[in-house]
XYZ file of C-alpha atoms in Angstrom:
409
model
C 123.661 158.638 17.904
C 124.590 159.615 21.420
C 123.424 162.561 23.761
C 125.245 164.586 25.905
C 122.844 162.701 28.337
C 123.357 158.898 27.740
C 126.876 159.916 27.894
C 126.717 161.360 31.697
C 124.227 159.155 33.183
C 125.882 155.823 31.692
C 125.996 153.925 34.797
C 128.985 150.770 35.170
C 127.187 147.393 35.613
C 129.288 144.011 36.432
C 129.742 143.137 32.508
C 131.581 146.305 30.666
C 129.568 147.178 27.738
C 129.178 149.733 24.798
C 127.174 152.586 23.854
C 127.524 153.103 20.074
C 127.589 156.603 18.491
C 127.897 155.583 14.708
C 131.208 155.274 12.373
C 132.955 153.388 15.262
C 132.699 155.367 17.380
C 131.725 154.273 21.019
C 131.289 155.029 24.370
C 133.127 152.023 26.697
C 131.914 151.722 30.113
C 133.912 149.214 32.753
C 132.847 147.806 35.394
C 134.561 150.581 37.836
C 132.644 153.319 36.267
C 135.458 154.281 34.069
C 134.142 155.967 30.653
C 136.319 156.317 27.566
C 135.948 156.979 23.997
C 137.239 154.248 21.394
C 136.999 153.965 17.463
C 136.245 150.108 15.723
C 138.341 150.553 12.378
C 139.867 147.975 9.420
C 143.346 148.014 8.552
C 144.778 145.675 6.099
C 141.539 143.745 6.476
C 141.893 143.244 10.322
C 139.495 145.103 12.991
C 141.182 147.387 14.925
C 140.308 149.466 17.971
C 141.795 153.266 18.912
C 141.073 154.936 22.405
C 140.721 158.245 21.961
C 140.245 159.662 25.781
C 138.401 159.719 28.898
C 135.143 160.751 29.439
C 134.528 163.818 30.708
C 137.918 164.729 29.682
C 136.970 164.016 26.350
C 133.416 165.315 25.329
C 131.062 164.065 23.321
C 132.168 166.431 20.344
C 135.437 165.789 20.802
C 135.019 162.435 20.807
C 133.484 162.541 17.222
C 135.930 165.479 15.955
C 138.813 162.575 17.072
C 136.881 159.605 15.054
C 136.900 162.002 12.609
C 140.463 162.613 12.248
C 140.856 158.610 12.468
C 138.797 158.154 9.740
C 140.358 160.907 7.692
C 144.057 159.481 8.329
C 142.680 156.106 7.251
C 141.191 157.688 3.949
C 144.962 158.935 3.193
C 146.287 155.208 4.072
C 147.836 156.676 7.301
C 146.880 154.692 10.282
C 145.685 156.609 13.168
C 147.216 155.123 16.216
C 150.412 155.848 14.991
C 149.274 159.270 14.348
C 148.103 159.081 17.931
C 151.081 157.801 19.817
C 153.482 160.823 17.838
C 151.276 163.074 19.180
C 151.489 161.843 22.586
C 154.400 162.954 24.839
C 153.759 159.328 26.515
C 152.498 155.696 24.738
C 149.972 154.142 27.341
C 148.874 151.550 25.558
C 148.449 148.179 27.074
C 151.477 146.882 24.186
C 153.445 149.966 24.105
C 153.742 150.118 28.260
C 153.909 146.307 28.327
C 157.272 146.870 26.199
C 158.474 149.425 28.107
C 157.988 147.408 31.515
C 160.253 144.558 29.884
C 162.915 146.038 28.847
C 162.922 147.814 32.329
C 163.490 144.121 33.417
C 165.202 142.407 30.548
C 168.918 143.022 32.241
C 167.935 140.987 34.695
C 166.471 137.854 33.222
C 167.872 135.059 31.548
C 167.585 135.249 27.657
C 165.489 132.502 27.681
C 162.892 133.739 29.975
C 162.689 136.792 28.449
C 161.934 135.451 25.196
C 159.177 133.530 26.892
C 157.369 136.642 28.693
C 157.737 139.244 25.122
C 156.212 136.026 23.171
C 153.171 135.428 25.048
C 152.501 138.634 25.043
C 152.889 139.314 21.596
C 150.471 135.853 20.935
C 148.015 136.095 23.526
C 147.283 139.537 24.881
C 148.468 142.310 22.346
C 146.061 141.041 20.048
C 143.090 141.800 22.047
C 144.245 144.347 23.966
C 146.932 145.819 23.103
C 145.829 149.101 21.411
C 143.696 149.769 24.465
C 144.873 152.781 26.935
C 146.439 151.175 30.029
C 143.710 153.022 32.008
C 140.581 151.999 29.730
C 141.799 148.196 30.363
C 138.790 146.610 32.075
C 138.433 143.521 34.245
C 136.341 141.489 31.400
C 139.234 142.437 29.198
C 141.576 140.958 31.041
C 139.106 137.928 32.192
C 138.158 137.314 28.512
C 141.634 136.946 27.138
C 143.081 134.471 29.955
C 139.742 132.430 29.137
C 140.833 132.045 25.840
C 143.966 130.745 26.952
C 142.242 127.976 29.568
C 139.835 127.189 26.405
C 142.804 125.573 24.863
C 144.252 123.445 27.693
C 146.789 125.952 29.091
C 145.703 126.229 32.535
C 149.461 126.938 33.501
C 150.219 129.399 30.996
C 146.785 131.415 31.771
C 148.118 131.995 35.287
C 151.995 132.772 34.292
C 149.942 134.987 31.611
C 147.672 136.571 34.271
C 150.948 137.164 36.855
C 152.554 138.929 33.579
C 149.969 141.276 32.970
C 149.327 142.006 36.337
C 153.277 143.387 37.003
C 152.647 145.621 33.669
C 149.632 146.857 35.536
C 152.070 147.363 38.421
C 154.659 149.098 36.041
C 151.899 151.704 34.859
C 150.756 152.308 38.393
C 153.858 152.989 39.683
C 154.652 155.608 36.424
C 151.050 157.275 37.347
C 149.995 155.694 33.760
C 147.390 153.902 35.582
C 145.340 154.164 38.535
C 144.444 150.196 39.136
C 145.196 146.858 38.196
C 142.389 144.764 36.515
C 144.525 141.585 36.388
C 144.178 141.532 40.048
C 140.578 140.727 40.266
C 140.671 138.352 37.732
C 142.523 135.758 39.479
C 139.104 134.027 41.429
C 137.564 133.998 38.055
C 140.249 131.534 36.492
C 140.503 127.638 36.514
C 141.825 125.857 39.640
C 144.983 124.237 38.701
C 145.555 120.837 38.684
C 146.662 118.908 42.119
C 149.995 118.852 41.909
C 152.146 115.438 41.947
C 148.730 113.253 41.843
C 147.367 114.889 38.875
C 149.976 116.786 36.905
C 153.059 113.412 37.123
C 152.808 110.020 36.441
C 153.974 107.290 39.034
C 154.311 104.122 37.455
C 156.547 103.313 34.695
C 153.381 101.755 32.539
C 151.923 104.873 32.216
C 155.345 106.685 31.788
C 156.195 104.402 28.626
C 152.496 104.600 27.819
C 152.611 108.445 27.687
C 155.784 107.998 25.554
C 154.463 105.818 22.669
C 150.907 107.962 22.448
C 152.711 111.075 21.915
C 154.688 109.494 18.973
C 151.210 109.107 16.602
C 150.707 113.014 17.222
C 151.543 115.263 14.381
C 154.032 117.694 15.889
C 158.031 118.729 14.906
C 160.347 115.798 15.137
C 162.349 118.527 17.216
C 159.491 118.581 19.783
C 158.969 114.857 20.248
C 163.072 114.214 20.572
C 162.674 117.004 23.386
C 160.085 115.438 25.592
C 162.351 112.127 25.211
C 165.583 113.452 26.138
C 163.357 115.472 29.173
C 161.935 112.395 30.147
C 165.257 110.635 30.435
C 167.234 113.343 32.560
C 164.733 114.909 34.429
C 165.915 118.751 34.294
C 163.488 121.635 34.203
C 162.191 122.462 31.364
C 163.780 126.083 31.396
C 167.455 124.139 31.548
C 166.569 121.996 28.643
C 165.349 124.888 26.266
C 168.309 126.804 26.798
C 170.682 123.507 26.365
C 173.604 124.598 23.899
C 175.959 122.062 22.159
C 179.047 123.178 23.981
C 177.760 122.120 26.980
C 177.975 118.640 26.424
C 181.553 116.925 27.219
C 183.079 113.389 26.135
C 180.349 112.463 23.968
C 180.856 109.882 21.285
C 178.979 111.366 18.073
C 180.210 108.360 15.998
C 179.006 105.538 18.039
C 182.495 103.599 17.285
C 184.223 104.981 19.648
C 186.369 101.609 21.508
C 185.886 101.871 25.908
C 183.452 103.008 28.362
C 182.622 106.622 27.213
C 181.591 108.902 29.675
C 179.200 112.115 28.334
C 178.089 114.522 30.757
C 176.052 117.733 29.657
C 176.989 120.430 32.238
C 173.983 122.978 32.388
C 175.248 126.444 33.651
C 174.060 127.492 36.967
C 172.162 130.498 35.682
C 169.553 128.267 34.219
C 169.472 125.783 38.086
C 167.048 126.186 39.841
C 169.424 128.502 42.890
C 169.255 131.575 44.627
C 170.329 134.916 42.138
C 173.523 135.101 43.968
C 174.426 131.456 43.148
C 173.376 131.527 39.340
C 176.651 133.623 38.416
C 178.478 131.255 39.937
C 180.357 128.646 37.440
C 180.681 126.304 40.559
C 177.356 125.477 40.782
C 177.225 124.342 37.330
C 174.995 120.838 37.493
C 176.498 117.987 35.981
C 174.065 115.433 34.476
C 175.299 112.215 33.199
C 173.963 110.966 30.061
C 172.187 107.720 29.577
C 173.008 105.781 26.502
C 169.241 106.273 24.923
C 170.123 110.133 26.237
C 173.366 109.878 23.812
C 171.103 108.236 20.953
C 168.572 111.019 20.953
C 171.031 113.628 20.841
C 173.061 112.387 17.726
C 169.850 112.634 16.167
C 168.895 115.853 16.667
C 172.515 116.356 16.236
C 171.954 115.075 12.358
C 169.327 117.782 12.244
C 171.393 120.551 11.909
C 168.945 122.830 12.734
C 170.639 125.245 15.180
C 174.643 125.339 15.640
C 174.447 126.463 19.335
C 170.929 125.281 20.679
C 170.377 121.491 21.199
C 166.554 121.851 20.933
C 165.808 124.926 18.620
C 163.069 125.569 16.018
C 165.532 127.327 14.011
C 166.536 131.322 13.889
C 168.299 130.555 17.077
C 165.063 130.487 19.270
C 164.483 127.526 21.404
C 161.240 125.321 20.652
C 158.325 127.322 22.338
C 157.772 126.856 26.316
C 154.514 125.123 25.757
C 155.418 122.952 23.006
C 155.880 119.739 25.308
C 153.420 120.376 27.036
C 151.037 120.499 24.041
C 152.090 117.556 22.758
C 150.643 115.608 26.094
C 147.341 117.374 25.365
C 147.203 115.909 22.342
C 148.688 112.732 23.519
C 145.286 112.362 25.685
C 147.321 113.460 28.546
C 145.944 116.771 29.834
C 145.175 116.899 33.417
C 147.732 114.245 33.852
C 151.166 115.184 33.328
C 153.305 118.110 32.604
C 156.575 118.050 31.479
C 157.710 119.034 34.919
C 156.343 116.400 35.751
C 158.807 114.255 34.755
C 161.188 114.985 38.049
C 158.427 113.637 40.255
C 157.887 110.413 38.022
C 161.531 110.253 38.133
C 161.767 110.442 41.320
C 158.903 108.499 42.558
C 159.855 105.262 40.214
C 163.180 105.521 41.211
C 162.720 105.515 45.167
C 159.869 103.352 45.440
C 162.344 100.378 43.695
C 165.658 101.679 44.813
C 164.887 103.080 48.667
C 169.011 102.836 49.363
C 169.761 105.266 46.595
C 167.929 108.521 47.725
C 170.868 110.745 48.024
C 172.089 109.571 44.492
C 168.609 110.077 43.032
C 168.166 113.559 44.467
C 171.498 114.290 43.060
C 170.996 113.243 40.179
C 167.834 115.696 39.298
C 170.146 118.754 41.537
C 168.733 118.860 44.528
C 170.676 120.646 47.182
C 171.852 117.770 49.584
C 170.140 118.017 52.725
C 171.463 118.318 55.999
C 173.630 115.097 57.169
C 173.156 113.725 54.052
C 175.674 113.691 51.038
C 178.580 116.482 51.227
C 177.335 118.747 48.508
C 180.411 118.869 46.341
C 180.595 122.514 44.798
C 182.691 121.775 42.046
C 182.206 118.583 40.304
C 184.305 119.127 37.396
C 187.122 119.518 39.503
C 186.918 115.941 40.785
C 187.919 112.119 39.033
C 183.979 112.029 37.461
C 184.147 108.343 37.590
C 184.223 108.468 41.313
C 181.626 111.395 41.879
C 179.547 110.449 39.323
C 179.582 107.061 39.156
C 176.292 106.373 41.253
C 174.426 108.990 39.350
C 175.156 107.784 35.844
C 174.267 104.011 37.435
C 170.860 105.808 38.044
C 170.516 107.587 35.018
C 170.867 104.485 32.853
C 168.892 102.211 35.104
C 165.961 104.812 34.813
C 166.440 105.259 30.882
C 166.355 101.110 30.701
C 162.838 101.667 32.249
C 161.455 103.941 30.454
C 163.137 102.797 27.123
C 163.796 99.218 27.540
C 166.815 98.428 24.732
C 165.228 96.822 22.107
């Protein structure tokens, strides 16, 4: 057991550590000399942790009287954080102000992206930290569970992850919940990302097409691998494509018997562009991307899926397929370090220009680049206009990239 002694003269070293006391009890110390008081208990089989105060707010004595009352409250099947957080006027823990900091923002994302920053929480970082108090959150805390996430391959998501955490830090701060913000020093202690364009896109077709036939021998949802094709073929960001409903698509032929030159277009809504927040509210800078015959084929068979009746690519429950899902599936694929589904604008666009120089304009177009200066008018409104005449070029582009990268059998 502890001493009134070991407590005070517990010095912070660059590694936080623990000094036990006995019945889960311990004393935490982090690496910026902060002391607190936590309790290691089992619910429902699973370890669980409680912070119970601040030393030298909390004492020694109450520190034990308070692992007391957890373990009582556990004896009656009650479990004690709850007990905790109704007896506090305020929730600061790491989960509790994490929630509280997103739906401060959720009015202003998309529904999309804030779907994406509540689940990687919920997977990655309440799990390991979320019971903590925002101000007994340590540096190694924060280091150890975006390790985790760079020990699988995610190199990307560990940094979106880290940026997350850090603005909850930022959210406590600024509510006096918190008086620092470990995720800040943990960013030199992460992996470098990848070079970008030489490392994270292809540039030849052989290794584009190559990249396409490894992923098909990995196990993963048939939803999944008919996403990375149809991504592959159009070139939109990934965000666009996860949010891709089934009204957005215009003059498609679902039959395949339909007599004349059909023309299907999928018109992706300018909130999910890639524009300035003025501009994504803004119907007339909807994007217009035509579709490519193999784009057509892929969607009347996710089409025969029925899995979702508004999403294109869902996993069912009306939740698009997870923001790293593609992107694991080139990991597996043998891929990792190589490409990214992002990637596939660059490969896109690299192909495309190096054997078709005189098209620029139509290829930038045709991914939604902003035209630049003295180039192509930048037409506001293309749904306004005969689409056989503004589009024309771009669905020429789209299908002569889609014949590369799927030859027709």
């Amino acid at each position: 057991m502890l001493t009134n002694a070991q407590v005070r003269t517990a010095r912070p070293k660059p590694r936080a550590y623990r000094l036990p006391d006995g019945q889960g009890l311990h004393l935490y110390v982090a690496p910026t000399g902060l002391k607190s008081w936590r309790v290691r208990f089992r619910l429902a089989g699973r370890e669980q942790l409680l912070t119970v105060g601040q030393f030298p707010d909390v004492d020694l004595s109450a520190a034990r009287e308070a692992a007391a009352a957890a373990r009582d409250a556990l004896r009656a099947g009650r479990d004690p954080r709850e007990e905790r957080a109704a007896r506090a006027e305020v929730d600061r823990t790491f989960e509790a102000v994490a929630r509280a900091w997103h739906a401060h923002w959720r009015s202003s994302w998309t529904e999309i992206h804030a779907g994406d920053v509540i689940t990687s929480l919920e997977r990655d970082v309440f799990p390991a930290i979320g019971t903590i108090d925002v101000d007994d959150v340590g540096v190694a805390d924060i280091r150890d569970v975006l390790r985790a996430v760079e020990a699988r391959g995610a190199i990307e998501t560990s940094k979106r992850l880290r940026q997350r955490i850090s603005k909850v830090f930022g959210f406590a701060i600024a509510n006096e919940w918190a008086s620092f913000d470990p995720a800040a020093s943990v960013k030199q202690a992460l992996a470098a990302a990848p070079i970008a364009g030489e490392q994270l896109a292809l540039v030849s077709i052989d290794d584009a097409r190559e990249l396409l036939a490894a992923s098909t021998g990995v196990p993963a949802p048939a939803i999944v691998q008919l996403a990375s094709r149809f991504l592959a073929l159009t070139g939109v960001r990934l965000g666009a494509l996860r949010g891709m409903q089934w009204d957005e698509l215009h003059d498609v032929d679902w039959s395949g018997e339909v007599a004349g030159p059909p023309a299907p277009v999928w018109v992706v809504p300018a909130g999910r562009m890639k524009l300035a927040k003025a501009k994504k509210g803004d119907r007339r800078f909807d994007h217009v991307v035509p579709l490519s015959r193999q784009a057509v084929e892929i969607l009347r068979v996710v089409r025969a899926l029925a899995i979702d009746p508004v999403l294109v690519f869902s996993r069912g429950n009306a939740a698009p397929i997870a923001e790293s899902a593609i992107g694991a599936l080139y990991r597996k694929s043998g891929f990792a370090g190589r490409h990214v589904p992002h990637g596939w604008r660059a490969t896109f666009s690299t192909i495309l220009n190096e054997r078709y120089p005189g098209e620029r304009v139509t290829i930038d177009r045709a991914l939604g680049h902003a035209a630049k200066k003295g180039a192509e008018v930048n037409v506001k409104v293309e749904g306004a206009y005969n689409r056989s005449k503004q589009l024309g070029p771009r669905r020429r582009v789209m299908q002569i990239w889609a014949d590369l990268l799927m030859p027709p059998a």
